[in-house]
């Protein structure tokens, strides 16, 4: 176990809303608020204490942040008014940019490799393509299996005109500018982190 | 006629998963005299999971572009979203633009690459806020020509219209507005202890088995309290509760077959709209309990 004294400082400066962690009084209200809490190895309260204790690897390699459903229970309950949802998202993103997140963590994989790619490819969500990429990320066999499990639902969606039978969607008109805008935003974000 | 700038979001597009919400909301607006002016060429807001691939600035640039287009095309008219996740993402972005000058500056530098700019000042509102604040309960009740008397409904509020901003100052732990909407149509709101429990949200896609357990508890609570249908204001909730019922039945040994509707569908039907107007033909689990009012 390594204790990394620069870790807390990095999180305060580089992770979204990370500086708020200083304000946590360890009351544990947030820990009882996560819908999937049975699957968090460390609650938000514990993660914040681990940041302060310099447990870089334990925090960044953890699956915990990726269990957040964005339910905002914690935010409205925290007596110190920490924006916990965003701190947890910030830690997940920081783990991702540091290359520490497990590439196979299911929510990381869905959010980064499937969802973000899907929306930036055209400017909008293509639900049919999103579903296909999600199902086929583990190969054809696994994809067909998952497709079969959901076959009745997919047919129901098609029949009620709530799923586009054509999986490819066109780009938004301003796609060129949209892409340049995102590239510039990404560049500024990096500068922000390096400056910090 | 009241006019608003409109952000439908990807799930409300033609042939998308919330087409039933979109179609019933359009009918609702026709009856109320609301004109929704859609932002031309809007892009996805990335909902609550954009943080992972997009970080802060690229994620917020998505909503900033929509605000910039809205301002350019429609001025500072209130922007109405119908999806809980879109409303939340846009409100959060706008709040940071208006309170953090360096975020506003950086986002405008990014927007300039697309020939756009945004200086704040557009208020983002959820459709339910428009109904409650700009029309009011009496006006909503006055439209009822076919009261849904005797229909037992569970009002599932979920998370994102409720937290962190809330609707019209309602309680976070026991919000009343959805039950009031049910009662406004003449139907009965059943007690529903799980009304603000989370269904798993976007994690239904990545952690399906774990999220199904959450959704099962919500469905069970509604059924145990005698609900014939569940209504919700959120398209993610709607999808999770409706489309995964089959899988939940198969994997968790239940036997659910309860229709999951939008508040807008109840309003349209009780206001004399047809089955079609209320988009009730677009339910994967048919809305049989409503047949007696059609
Ligand atoms: S609820 Fe707030 S103060 Fe309490 S442990 Fe969680 S983050 Fe810290
Ligand atoms: S928003 Fe995330 S961290 Fe907060 S209670 Fe919900 S799951 Fe837990
Ligand atoms: S809520 Fe989802 S589908 Fe709707 S615009 Fe936002 S990201 Fe796209
Ligand atoms: S209940 Fe689920 S889908 Fe609905 S807002 Fe909450 S997390 Fe999102």
Short mmCIF file of C-alpha atoms and ligand atoms in Angstrom, two decimals:
data_model
loop_
_atom_site.label_atom_id
_atom_site.label_comp_id
_atom_site.label_asym_id
_atom_site.label_seq_id
_atom_site.Cartn_x
_atom_site.Cartn_y
_atom_site.Cartn_z
CA UNK A 1 0.00 0.00 0.00
CA UNK A 2 1.50 3.31 -1.05
CA UNK A 3 0.49 6.63 0.45
CA UNK A 4 0.88 9.33 -2.13
CA UNK A 5 0.98 12.77 -0.59
CA UNK A 6 0.44 14.55 -3.89
CA UNK A 7 -2.77 12.65 -4.61
CA UNK A 8 -5.15 14.77 -2.54
CA UNK A 9 -3.70 17.93 -4.06
CA UNK A 10 -4.12 16.53 -7.57
CA UNK A 11 -7.73 15.64 -6.92
CA UNK A 12 -8.49 19.05 -5.38
CA UNK A 13 -7.09 20.82 -8.42
CA UNK A 14 -7.71 18.52 -11.36
CA UNK A 15 -10.87 16.49 -10.73
CA UNK A 16 -14.23 18.16 -11.29
CA UNK A 17 -15.46 19.59 -7.96
CA UNK A 18 -12.57 17.76 -6.27
CA UNK A 19 -11.73 20.66 -3.95
CA UNK A 20 -15.03 20.13 -2.16
CA UNK A 21 -13.65 16.94 -0.61
CA UNK A 22 -11.84 19.13 1.93
CA UNK A 23 -15.26 20.09 3.32
CA UNK A 24 -16.46 16.54 4.07
CA UNK A 25 -17.07 15.94 7.78
CA UNK A 26 -17.38 12.15 7.42
CA UNK A 27 -20.92 11.94 8.73
CA UNK A 28 -21.84 9.07 6.40
CA UNK A 29 -25.23 10.33 5.23
CA UNK A 30 -24.14 9.87 1.60
CA UNK A 31 -23.09 6.29 2.24
CA UNK A 32 -26.69 5.28 2.92
CA UNK A 33 -28.00 7.07 -0.16
CA UNK A 34 -26.63 5.17 -3.15
CA UNK A 35 -29.23 2.92 -4.82
CA UNK A 36 -26.58 0.33 -5.73
CA UNK A 37 -24.75 0.66 -2.40
CA UNK A 38 -24.47 -3.10 -1.98
CA UNK A 39 -22.11 -3.06 -4.94
CA UNK A 40 -19.87 -0.22 -3.78
CA UNK A 41 -16.80 -1.56 -2.00
CA UNK A 42 -16.19 1.93 -0.54
CA UNK A 43 -18.96 4.48 -0.04
CA UNK A 44 -18.54 8.09 -1.19
CA UNK A 45 -17.62 8.99 2.42
CA UNK A 46 -14.87 6.37 2.43
CA UNK A 47 -13.59 7.37 -0.99
CA UNK A 48 -13.26 10.97 0.20
CA UNK A 49 -11.29 9.84 3.25
CA UNK A 50 -9.08 7.68 1.03
CA UNK A 51 -8.36 10.69 -1.19
CA UNK A 52 -7.26 12.64 1.87
CA UNK A 53 -5.12 9.70 2.99
CA UNK A 54 -3.35 9.60 -0.36
CA UNK A 55 -4.55 6.17 -1.52
CA UNK A 56 -4.14 6.96 -5.21
CA UNK A 57 -4.28 3.47 -6.68
CA UNK A 58 -7.02 2.22 -4.40
CA UNK A 59 -9.26 5.13 -5.36
CA UNK A 60 -8.52 5.43 -9.06
CA UNK A 61 -8.60 1.70 -9.83
CA UNK A 62 -11.79 1.23 -7.88
CA UNK A 63 -15.06 0.26 -9.54
CA UNK A 64 -17.02 2.29 -6.98
CA UNK A 65 -17.36 5.60 -8.80
CA UNK A 66 -18.78 3.75 -11.79
CA UNK A 67 -21.66 2.45 -9.64
CA UNK A 68 -23.14 5.95 -9.41
CA UNK A 69 -26.59 6.11 -11.01
CA UNK A 70 -26.71 9.95 -10.86
CA UNK A 71 -29.72 9.76 -8.56
CA UNK A 72 -28.71 12.96 -6.67
CA UNK A 73 -29.91 11.56 -3.32
CA UNK A 74 -26.58 12.42 -1.74
CA UNK A 75 -26.52 16.01 -3.00
CA UNK A 76 -29.82 16.98 -1.44
CA UNK A 77 -28.98 15.24 1.84
CA UNK A 78 -25.34 16.19 2.53
CA UNK A 79 -25.31 18.53 5.56
CA UNK A 80 -22.19 20.25 4.20
CA UNK A 81 -23.78 20.67 0.75
CA UNK A 82 -21.02 18.90 -1.13
CA UNK A 83 -21.93 18.32 -4.82
CA UNK A 84 -21.26 14.62 -4.23
CA UNK A 85 -22.67 13.34 -7.51
CA UNK A 86 -20.30 15.58 -9.44
CA UNK A 87 -17.34 14.75 -7.19
CA UNK A 88 -17.93 11.05 -7.83
CA UNK A 89 -18.25 11.70 -11.59
CA UNK A 90 -15.09 13.84 -11.36
CA UNK A 91 -13.16 11.01 -9.69
CA UNK A 92 -14.35 8.58 -12.37
CA UNK A 93 -13.26 10.96 -15.11
CA UNK A 94 -9.94 11.58 -13.40
CA UNK A 95 -9.34 7.82 -13.21
CA UNK A 96 -10.15 7.63 -16.91
CA UNK A 97 -7.77 10.43 -17.95
CA UNK A 98 -5.00 8.94 -15.76
CA UNK A 99 -5.42 5.60 -17.51
CA UNK A 100 -6.21 3.97 -14.16
CA UNK A 101 -9.81 2.95 -14.84
CA UNK A 102 -10.32 -0.70 -15.71
CA UNK A 103 -11.15 -0.64 -19.44
CA UNK A 104 -13.56 -3.52 -18.92
CA UNK A 105 -15.56 -1.87 -16.12
CA UNK A 106 -19.06 -2.14 -17.67
CA UNK A 107 -20.25 1.42 -16.99
CA UNK A 108 -16.92 2.94 -18.00
CA UNK A 109 -17.07 0.94 -21.19
CA UNK A 110 -20.65 1.94 -21.93
CA UNK A 111 -20.18 5.62 -21.08
CA UNK A 112 -16.83 6.16 -22.82
CA UNK A 113 -16.54 3.57 -25.58
CA UNK A 114 -20.18 3.37 -26.61
CA UNK A 115 -22.22 6.40 -25.54
CA UNK A 116 -19.72 9.24 -25.98
CA UNK A 117 -18.55 7.81 -29.32
CA UNK A 118 -22.15 7.42 -30.44
CA UNK A 119 -23.19 11.01 -29.76
CA UNK A 120 -20.02 12.61 -31.09
CA UNK A 121 -20.22 10.60 -34.32
CA UNK A 122 -23.34 12.43 -35.52
CA UNK A 123 -24.30 15.00 -32.87
CA UNK A 124 -27.22 13.01 -31.54
CA UNK A 125 -27.91 9.61 -29.99
CA UNK A 126 -28.66 6.93 -32.52
CA UNK A 127 -30.52 4.51 -30.27
CA UNK A 128 -30.43 1.53 -32.60
CA UNK A 129 -26.70 1.89 -33.20
CA UNK A 130 -26.13 2.50 -29.51
CA UNK A 131 -27.89 -0.73 -28.65
CA UNK A 132 -26.02 -2.70 -31.31
CA UNK A 133 -22.63 -1.44 -30.20
CA UNK A 134 -23.49 -2.15 -26.61
CA UNK A 135 -24.54 -5.69 -27.37
CA UNK A 136 -21.71 -6.55 -29.70
CA UNK A 137 -18.82 -5.19 -27.66
CA UNK A 138 -18.03 -8.69 -26.42
CA UNK A 139 -18.17 -10.20 -29.89
CA UNK A 140 -20.83 -11.59 -32.16
CA UNK A 141 -21.81 -14.57 -29.99
CA UNK A 142 -22.38 -12.56 -26.84
CA UNK A 143 -24.20 -9.91 -28.85
CA UNK A 144 -26.64 -12.37 -30.34
CA UNK A 145 -27.23 -13.85 -26.90
CA UNK A 146 -28.07 -10.44 -25.39
CA UNK A 147 -30.12 -9.58 -28.45
CA UNK A 148 -32.15 -12.74 -27.98
CA UNK A 149 -32.76 -12.00 -24.32
CA UNK A 150 -34.22 -8.66 -25.31
CA UNK A 151 -35.82 -9.80 -28.56
CA UNK A 152 -39.43 -9.46 -27.46
CA UNK A 153 -38.81 -5.95 -26.16
CA UNK A 154 -37.03 -4.89 -29.33
CA UNK A 155 -39.88 -6.23 -31.45
CA UNK A 156 -42.36 -4.39 -29.24
CA UNK A 157 -40.43 -1.16 -29.67
CA UNK A 158 -40.30 -1.61 -33.44
CA UNK A 159 -44.01 -2.36 -33.65
CA UNK A 160 -44.96 0.71 -31.62
CA UNK A 161 -42.63 2.92 -33.69
CA UNK A 162 -40.26 3.62 -30.85
CA UNK A 163 -37.15 2.15 -32.44
CA UNK A 164 -35.80 3.15 -35.80
CA UNK A 165 -35.41 0.08 -38.01
CA UNK A 166 -32.56 1.83 -39.84
CA UNK A 167 -29.58 1.91 -37.47
CA UNK A 168 -27.61 4.63 -39.28
CA UNK A 169 -28.51 8.23 -38.67
CA UNK A 170 -27.36 11.36 -40.49
CA UNK A 171 -25.15 14.02 -38.97
CA UNK A 172 -26.53 17.30 -37.66
CA UNK A 173 -26.15 20.15 -40.18
CA UNK A 174 -23.55 22.01 -38.18
CA UNK A 175 -21.48 18.88 -37.59
CA UNK A 176 -18.24 20.47 -38.77
CA UNK A 177 -18.45 23.32 -36.29
CA UNK A 178 -19.72 20.89 -33.63
CA UNK A 179 -16.57 18.77 -33.99
CA UNK A 180 -14.27 21.79 -33.92
CA UNK A 181 -16.07 23.08 -30.84
CA UNK A 182 -15.54 19.77 -29.01
CA UNK A 183 -11.87 19.67 -30.01
CA UNK A 184 -11.33 23.17 -28.68
CA UNK A 185 -13.18 22.36 -25.46
CA UNK A 186 -10.98 19.28 -24.97
CA UNK A 187 -7.85 21.35 -25.57
CA UNK A 188 -8.92 23.98 -23.02
CA UNK A 189 -9.75 21.27 -20.52
CA UNK A 190 -6.21 19.92 -20.77
CA UNK A 191 -4.72 23.36 -20.30
CA UNK A 192 -6.88 23.82 -17.24
CA UNK A 193 -5.52 20.59 -15.76
CA UNK A 194 -1.89 21.32 -16.61
CA UNK A 195 -2.10 24.78 -15.16
CA UNK A 196 -3.51 23.47 -11.92
CA UNK B 1 -51.18 31.12 -27.19
CA UNK B 2 -48.04 30.73 -25.06
CA UNK B 3 -44.72 30.24 -26.89
CA UNK B 4 -41.55 28.54 -25.69
CA UNK B 5 -38.25 27.50 -27.20
CA UNK B 6 -38.21 23.71 -27.31
CA UNK B 7 -35.45 21.15 -26.81
CA UNK B 8 -36.91 17.68 -27.52
CA UNK B 9 -33.76 15.57 -26.96
CA UNK B 10 -32.73 12.44 -28.81
CA UNK B 11 -35.21 10.09 -27.18
CA UNK B 12 -38.13 12.22 -28.43
CA UNK B 13 -37.12 12.07 -32.06
CA UNK B 14 -39.31 10.40 -34.65
CA UNK B 15 -39.06 6.61 -34.18
CA UNK B 16 -37.11 6.97 -30.92
CA UNK B 17 -37.88 5.36 -27.57
CA UNK B 18 -39.90 8.26 -26.11
CA UNK B 19 -41.95 8.90 -29.26
CA UNK B 20 -45.05 8.20 -27.13
CA UNK B 21 -44.05 10.99 -24.75
CA UNK B 22 -43.33 13.40 -27.58
CA UNK B 23 -46.58 12.65 -29.44
CA UNK B 24 -48.75 12.96 -26.34
CA UNK B 25 -47.00 16.17 -25.30
CA UNK B 26 -47.66 17.67 -28.71
CA UNK B 27 -51.36 16.81 -28.28
CA UNK B 28 -51.33 18.26 -24.77
CA UNK B 29 -49.84 21.50 -26.08
CA UNK B 30 -52.40 21.70 -28.89
CA UNK B 31 -55.23 21.47 -26.38
CA UNK B 32 -53.66 24.02 -24.00
CA UNK B 33 -52.61 26.48 -26.71
CA UNK B 34 -48.85 26.10 -26.28
CA UNK B 35 -46.53 26.63 -29.24
CA UNK B 36 -43.20 24.84 -28.95
CA UNK B 37 -40.52 26.33 -31.21
CA UNK B 38 -37.91 23.62 -31.67
CA UNK B 39 -34.27 24.69 -31.76
CA UNK B 40 -33.03 24.05 -35.28
CA UNK B 41 -30.10 21.64 -35.50
CA UNK B 42 -29.79 20.96 -31.76
CA UNK B 43 -27.37 18.32 -30.53
CA UNK B 44 -27.47 15.71 -27.76
CA UNK B 45 -26.85 17.01 -24.22
CA UNK B 46 -25.06 13.79 -23.09
CA UNK B 47 -27.42 13.40 -20.10
CA UNK B 48 -25.87 12.29 -16.82
CA UNK B 49 -23.15 10.06 -18.25
CA UNK B 50 -21.37 12.55 -20.51
CA UNK B 51 -18.81 13.19 -17.75
CA UNK B 52 -16.97 9.95 -18.43
CA UNK B 53 -16.14 10.55 -22.08
CA UNK B 54 -16.49 14.31 -22.11
CA UNK B 55 -15.07 15.66 -18.84
CA UNK B 56 -16.27 19.14 -17.90
CA UNK B 57 -15.78 21.46 -20.86
CA UNK B 58 -16.61 19.16 -23.78
CA UNK B 59 -19.64 17.88 -21.86
CA UNK B 60 -20.90 21.38 -21.09
CA UNK B 61 -20.08 22.59 -24.60
CA UNK B 62 -22.86 20.30 -25.81
CA UNK B 63 -25.53 22.19 -23.86
CA UNK B 64 -23.79 25.51 -24.51
CA UNK B 65 -24.21 24.97 -28.24
CA UNK B 66 -27.93 24.37 -27.77
CA UNK B 67 -28.26 27.54 -25.70
CA UNK B 68 -26.28 29.49 -28.30
CA UNK B 69 -28.51 28.24 -31.12
CA UNK B 70 -31.61 29.01 -29.04
CA UNK B 71 -30.45 32.54 -28.32
CA UNK B 72 -29.59 33.18 -31.95
CA UNK B 73 -32.85 31.74 -33.30
CA UNK B 74 -35.39 32.65 -30.62
CA UNK B 75 -33.83 35.21 -28.29
CA UNK B 76 -34.06 34.63 -24.54
CA UNK B 77 -37.47 32.93 -24.46
CA UNK B 78 -37.76 30.20 -21.80
CA UNK B 79 -36.39 26.91 -23.04
CA UNK B 80 -38.63 23.93 -22.34
CA UNK B 81 -37.31 20.38 -22.08
CA UNK B 82 -39.56 17.36 -21.77
CA UNK B 83 -36.88 14.84 -20.78
CA UNK B 84 -35.74 14.89 -17.14
CA UNK B 85 -32.12 14.22 -18.06
CA UNK B 86 -31.98 16.95 -20.72
CA UNK B 87 -33.57 19.47 -18.36
CA UNK B 88 -31.07 18.65 -15.66
CA UNK B 89 -27.99 18.71 -17.90
CA UNK B 90 -29.02 22.04 -19.41
CA UNK B 91 -29.86 23.63 -16.07
CA UNK B 92 -26.55 22.54 -14.59
CA UNK B 93 -24.61 23.94 -17.51
CA UNK B 94 -26.48 27.21 -17.50
CA UNK B 95 -25.94 27.61 -13.77
CA UNK B 96 -22.18 27.18 -14.15
CA UNK B 97 -22.05 29.57 -17.11
CA UNK B 98 -23.82 32.20 -15.06
CA UNK B 99 -21.81 31.73 -11.86
CA UNK B 100 -18.28 30.77 -13.03
CA UNK B 101 -16.75 33.40 -15.35
CA UNK B 102 -13.83 31.19 -16.48
CA UNK B 103 -16.25 28.42 -17.51
CA UNK B 104 -18.28 30.94 -19.48
CA UNK B 105 -15.14 32.29 -21.16
CA UNK B 106 -13.79 28.84 -22.05
CA UNK B 107 -17.13 27.65 -23.39
CA UNK B 108 -17.40 30.73 -25.55
CA UNK B 109 -13.90 30.13 -26.91
CA UNK B 110 -15.08 26.63 -27.88
CA UNK B 111 -18.39 27.92 -29.29
CA UNK B 112 -16.50 30.43 -31.45
CA UNK B 113 -15.09 27.45 -33.38
CA UNK B 114 -18.66 26.79 -34.49
CA UNK B 115 -19.33 30.47 -35.15
CA UNK B 116 -21.53 30.75 -32.04
CA UNK B 117 -21.63 32.50 -28.67
CA UNK B 118 -23.79 32.43 -25.55
CA UNK B 119 -23.97 34.95 -22.74
CA UNK B 120 -26.34 33.21 -20.33
CA UNK B 121 -29.85 34.35 -19.35
CA UNK B 122 -31.95 31.56 -20.85
CA UNK B 123 -34.11 29.86 -18.25
CA UNK B 124 -34.50 26.11 -18.73
CA UNK B 125 -37.81 24.68 -17.60
CA UNK B 126 -39.31 21.24 -17.48
CA UNK B 127 -42.70 20.83 -19.13
CA UNK B 128 -44.29 19.96 -15.77
CA UNK B 129 -43.16 23.34 -14.40
CA UNK B 130 -44.84 25.07 -17.33
CA UNK B 131 -48.09 23.24 -16.61
CA UNK B 132 -48.04 24.01 -12.88
CA UNK B 133 -46.65 27.55 -12.93
CA UNK B 134 -47.91 29.02 -16.20
CA UNK B 135 -51.30 27.30 -16.27
CA UNK B 136 -52.03 26.14 -12.73
CA UNK B 137 -54.10 23.36 -11.20
CA UNK B 138 -57.49 24.98 -11.79
CA UNK B 139 -56.81 25.47 -15.50
CA UNK B 140 -55.59 21.88 -15.84
CA UNK B 141 -58.71 20.56 -14.08
CA UNK B 142 -61.02 22.79 -16.13
CA UNK B 143 -59.94 20.99 -19.33
CA UNK B 144 -61.21 17.61 -18.13
CA UNK B 145 -64.17 16.35 -20.16
CA UNK B 146 -63.66 12.62 -19.56
CA UNK B 147 -62.60 12.14 -15.94
CA UNK B 148 -60.61 8.97 -15.33
CA UNK B 149 -62.79 8.11 -12.34
CA UNK B 150 -61.77 4.98 -10.50
CA UNK B 151 -58.47 4.49 -12.32
CA UNK B 152 -55.76 3.63 -9.80
CA UNK B 153 -52.42 5.20 -10.68
CA UNK B 154 -48.98 5.13 -9.05
CA UNK B 155 -47.09 8.37 -9.67
CA UNK B 156 -43.42 7.49 -10.15
CA UNK B 157 -41.40 10.70 -9.82
CA UNK B 158 -37.96 9.07 -9.96
CA UNK B 159 -34.81 11.10 -9.48
CA UNK B 160 -33.98 13.68 -12.02
CA UNK B 161 -37.05 15.92 -12.11
CA UNK B 162 -36.92 15.76 -8.33
CA UNK B 163 -33.27 16.17 -7.38
CA UNK B 164 -31.25 18.30 -7.09
CA UNK B 165 -33.48 21.14 -8.31
CA UNK B 166 -36.99 19.87 -7.60
CA UNK B 167 -40.21 20.96 -9.25
CA UNK B 168 -41.87 24.16 -8.02
CA UNK B 169 -40.41 23.89 -4.52
CA UNK B 170 -41.88 20.44 -3.90
CA UNK B 171 -40.40 18.09 -1.28
CA UNK B 172 -37.46 15.83 -2.30
CA UNK B 173 -38.45 12.89 -0.14
CA UNK B 174 -42.20 12.97 -0.76
CA UNK B 175 -43.05 15.20 -3.72
CA UNK B 176 -46.76 15.75 -4.35
CA UNK B 177 -46.94 17.23 -7.85
CA UNK B 178 -47.34 13.98 -9.76
CA UNK B 179 -50.06 12.72 -7.40
CA UNK B 180 -51.80 16.08 -7.86
CA UNK B 181 -51.63 15.60 -11.63
CA UNK B 182 -53.23 12.17 -11.29
CA UNK B 183 -56.02 13.60 -9.12
CA UNK B 184 -56.47 16.48 -11.59
CA UNK B 185 -57.51 13.95 -14.27
CA UNK B 186 -60.12 12.47 -11.93
CA UNK B 187 -58.06 9.31 -11.30
CA UNK B 188 -56.90 8.11 -7.88
CA UNK B 189 -53.26 8.35 -6.79
CA UNK B 190 -52.41 5.23 -4.77
CA UNK B 191 -49.95 5.46 -1.88
CA UNK B 192 -46.53 4.75 -3.37
CA UNK B 193 -43.56 4.57 -1.00
CA UNK B 194 -41.09 3.97 -3.84
CA UNK B 195 -42.08 7.10 -5.76
CA UNK B 196 -38.62 8.70 -5.57
CA UNK B 197 -36.49 5.52 -5.58
CA UNK B 198 -34.00 5.24 -8.41
CA UNK B 199 -34.62 2.76 -11.23
CA UNK B 200 -30.93 2.50 -12.10
CA UNK B 201 -31.03 5.14 -14.81
CA UNK B 202 -28.38 4.77 -17.46
CA UNK B 203 -26.83 1.89 -15.51
CA UNK B 204 -29.66 -0.29 -16.80
CA UNK B 205 -27.52 -0.59 -19.94
CA UNK B 206 -24.25 -1.47 -18.25
CA UNK B 207 -25.32 -3.13 -14.98
CA UNK B 208 -28.56 -4.69 -16.15
CA UNK B 209 -28.92 -7.39 -13.49
CA UNK B 210 -28.20 -4.99 -10.63
CA UNK B 211 -30.55 -2.33 -11.98
CA UNK B 212 -33.34 -4.83 -12.58
CA UNK B 213 -33.40 -5.47 -8.83
CA UNK B 214 -34.05 -1.75 -8.23
CA UNK B 215 -36.72 -1.59 -10.91
CA UNK B 216 -38.39 -4.73 -9.56
CA UNK B 217 -38.82 -3.12 -6.13
CA UNK B 218 -40.48 -0.08 -7.72
CA UNK B 219 -42.88 -2.19 -9.78
CA UNK B 220 -43.66 -4.39 -6.77
CA UNK B 221 -44.50 -1.41 -4.59
CA UNK B 222 -46.89 -0.03 -7.22
CA UNK B 223 -48.62 -3.38 -7.70
CA UNK B 224 -48.84 -4.03 -3.94
CA UNK B 225 -50.60 -0.70 -3.52
CA UNK B 226 -53.21 -1.60 -6.11
CA UNK B 227 -52.01 0.50 -9.05
CA UNK B 228 -53.40 -0.41 -12.47
CA UNK B 229 -50.88 1.78 -14.27
CA UNK B 230 -47.74 3.75 -13.38
CA UNK B 231 -47.07 7.24 -14.72
CA UNK B 232 -43.76 9.09 -14.82
CA UNK B 233 -42.33 12.36 -16.17
CA UNK B 234 -38.98 10.77 -17.19
CA UNK B 235 -38.29 8.87 -20.44
CA UNK B 236 -35.45 6.87 -18.89
CA UNK B 237 -37.72 5.69 -16.07
CA UNK B 238 -40.45 4.91 -18.57
CA UNK B 239 -38.12 2.79 -20.68
CA UNK B 240 -36.55 0.97 -17.75
CA UNK B 241 -39.88 0.16 -16.11
CA UNK B 242 -41.64 -0.90 -19.29
CA UNK B 243 -39.10 -2.58 -21.49
CA UNK B 244 -37.32 -4.58 -18.78
CA UNK B 245 -40.48 -6.05 -17.22
CA UNK B 246 -40.12 -9.15 -19.36
CA UNK B 247 -36.54 -9.70 -18.29
CA UNK B 248 -37.42 -9.04 -14.63
CA UNK B 249 -40.22 -11.59 -14.81
CA UNK B 250 -37.87 -14.14 -16.32
CA UNK B 251 -34.89 -13.59 -14.04
CA UNK B 252 -36.52 -12.59 -10.76
CA UNK B 253 -39.57 -14.83 -10.87
CA UNK B 254 -42.22 -12.11 -10.95
CA UNK B 255 -45.29 -11.79 -13.08
CA UNK B 256 -45.60 -8.07 -13.83
CA UNK B 257 -47.68 -6.75 -16.69
CA UNK B 258 -48.31 -3.16 -15.70
CA UNK B 259 -48.47 -0.36 -18.29
CA UNK B 260 -45.99 2.51 -17.80
CA UNK B 261 -47.33 5.81 -19.11
CA UNK B 262 -46.45 9.49 -19.14
CA UNK B 263 -48.42 12.13 -17.19
CA UNK B 264 -49.11 13.74 -20.57
CA UNK B 265 -50.96 10.65 -21.79
CA UNK B 266 -53.37 10.78 -18.83
CA UNK B 267 -54.01 14.48 -19.38
CA UNK B 268 -54.71 14.10 -23.10
CA UNK B 269 -57.15 11.23 -22.55
CA UNK B 270 -58.99 13.01 -19.72
CA UNK B 271 -59.17 16.18 -21.82
CA UNK B 272 -61.12 14.31 -24.50
CA UNK B 273 -58.21 13.40 -26.77
CA UNK B 274 -58.31 10.12 -28.67
CA UNK B 275 -56.26 6.95 -27.98
CA UNK B 276 -54.10 8.03 -30.90
CA UNK B 277 -53.73 11.62 -29.62
CA UNK B 278 -52.52 10.25 -26.30
CA UNK B 279 -50.09 7.98 -28.19
CA UNK B 280 -51.52 5.04 -26.26
CA UNK B 281 -51.03 2.87 -29.35
CA UNK B 282 -47.31 3.25 -28.76
CA UNK B 283 -47.13 1.27 -25.52
CA UNK B 284 -45.10 -1.94 -25.55
CA UNK B 285 -47.23 -3.15 -22.62
CA UNK B 286 -50.72 -2.23 -23.84
CA UNK B 287 -52.59 0.33 -21.74
CA UNK B 288 -55.61 -1.97 -21.25
CA UNK B 289 -56.84 -0.37 -17.98
CA UNK B 290 -57.43 2.86 -19.93
CA UNK B 291 -59.65 1.20 -22.56
CA UNK B 292 -62.75 1.86 -20.47
CA UNK B 293 -62.19 5.61 -20.86
CA UNK B 294 -61.38 5.67 -24.57
S1 LIG C 1 -22.90 13.40 3.48
FE1 LIG C 1 -21.46 15.03 2.95
S2 LIG C 1 -20.34 15.49 4.82
FE2 LIG C 1 -21.40 13.55 5.15
S3 LIG C 1 -19.86 12.00 4.62
FE3 LIG C 1 -21.05 12.39 2.77
S4 LIG C 1 -19.92 13.99 1.72
FE4 LIG C 1 -19.14 13.95 3.78
S1 LIG C 2 -25.76 10.33 -7.09
FE1 LIG C 2 -24.27 8.70 -7.16
S2 LIG C 2 -23.05 8.99 -5.32
FE2 LIG C 2 -24.92 10.17 -5.03
S3 LIG C 2 -26.31 8.81 -3.95
FE3 LIG C 2 -26.72 8.57 -6.12
S4 LIG C 2 -25.44 6.84 -6.72
FE4 LIG C 2 -24.66 7.56 -4.75
S1 LIG C 3 -31.24 13.18 -22.36
FE1 LIG C 3 -30.22 11.70 -23.45
S2 LIG C 3 -31.12 11.39 -25.33
FE2 LIG C 3 -31.86 13.25 -24.47
S3 LIG C 3 -30.64 14.77 -25.57
FE3 LIG C 3 -29.89 14.38 -23.56
S4 LIG C 3 -28.46 12.78 -23.94
FE4 LIG C 3 -29.57 12.92 -25.80
S1 LIG C 4 -35.44 7.16 -11.65
FE1 LIG C 4 -33.86 6.38 -12.82
S2 LIG C 4 -34.22 7.07 -14.91
FE2 LIG C 4 -35.56 8.18 -13.67
S3 LIG C 4 -34.41 9.98 -13.28
FE3 LIG C 4 -33.81 8.57 -11.65
S4 LIG C 4 -32.06 7.53 -12.36
FE4 LIG C 4 -33.00 8.59 -14.06
#
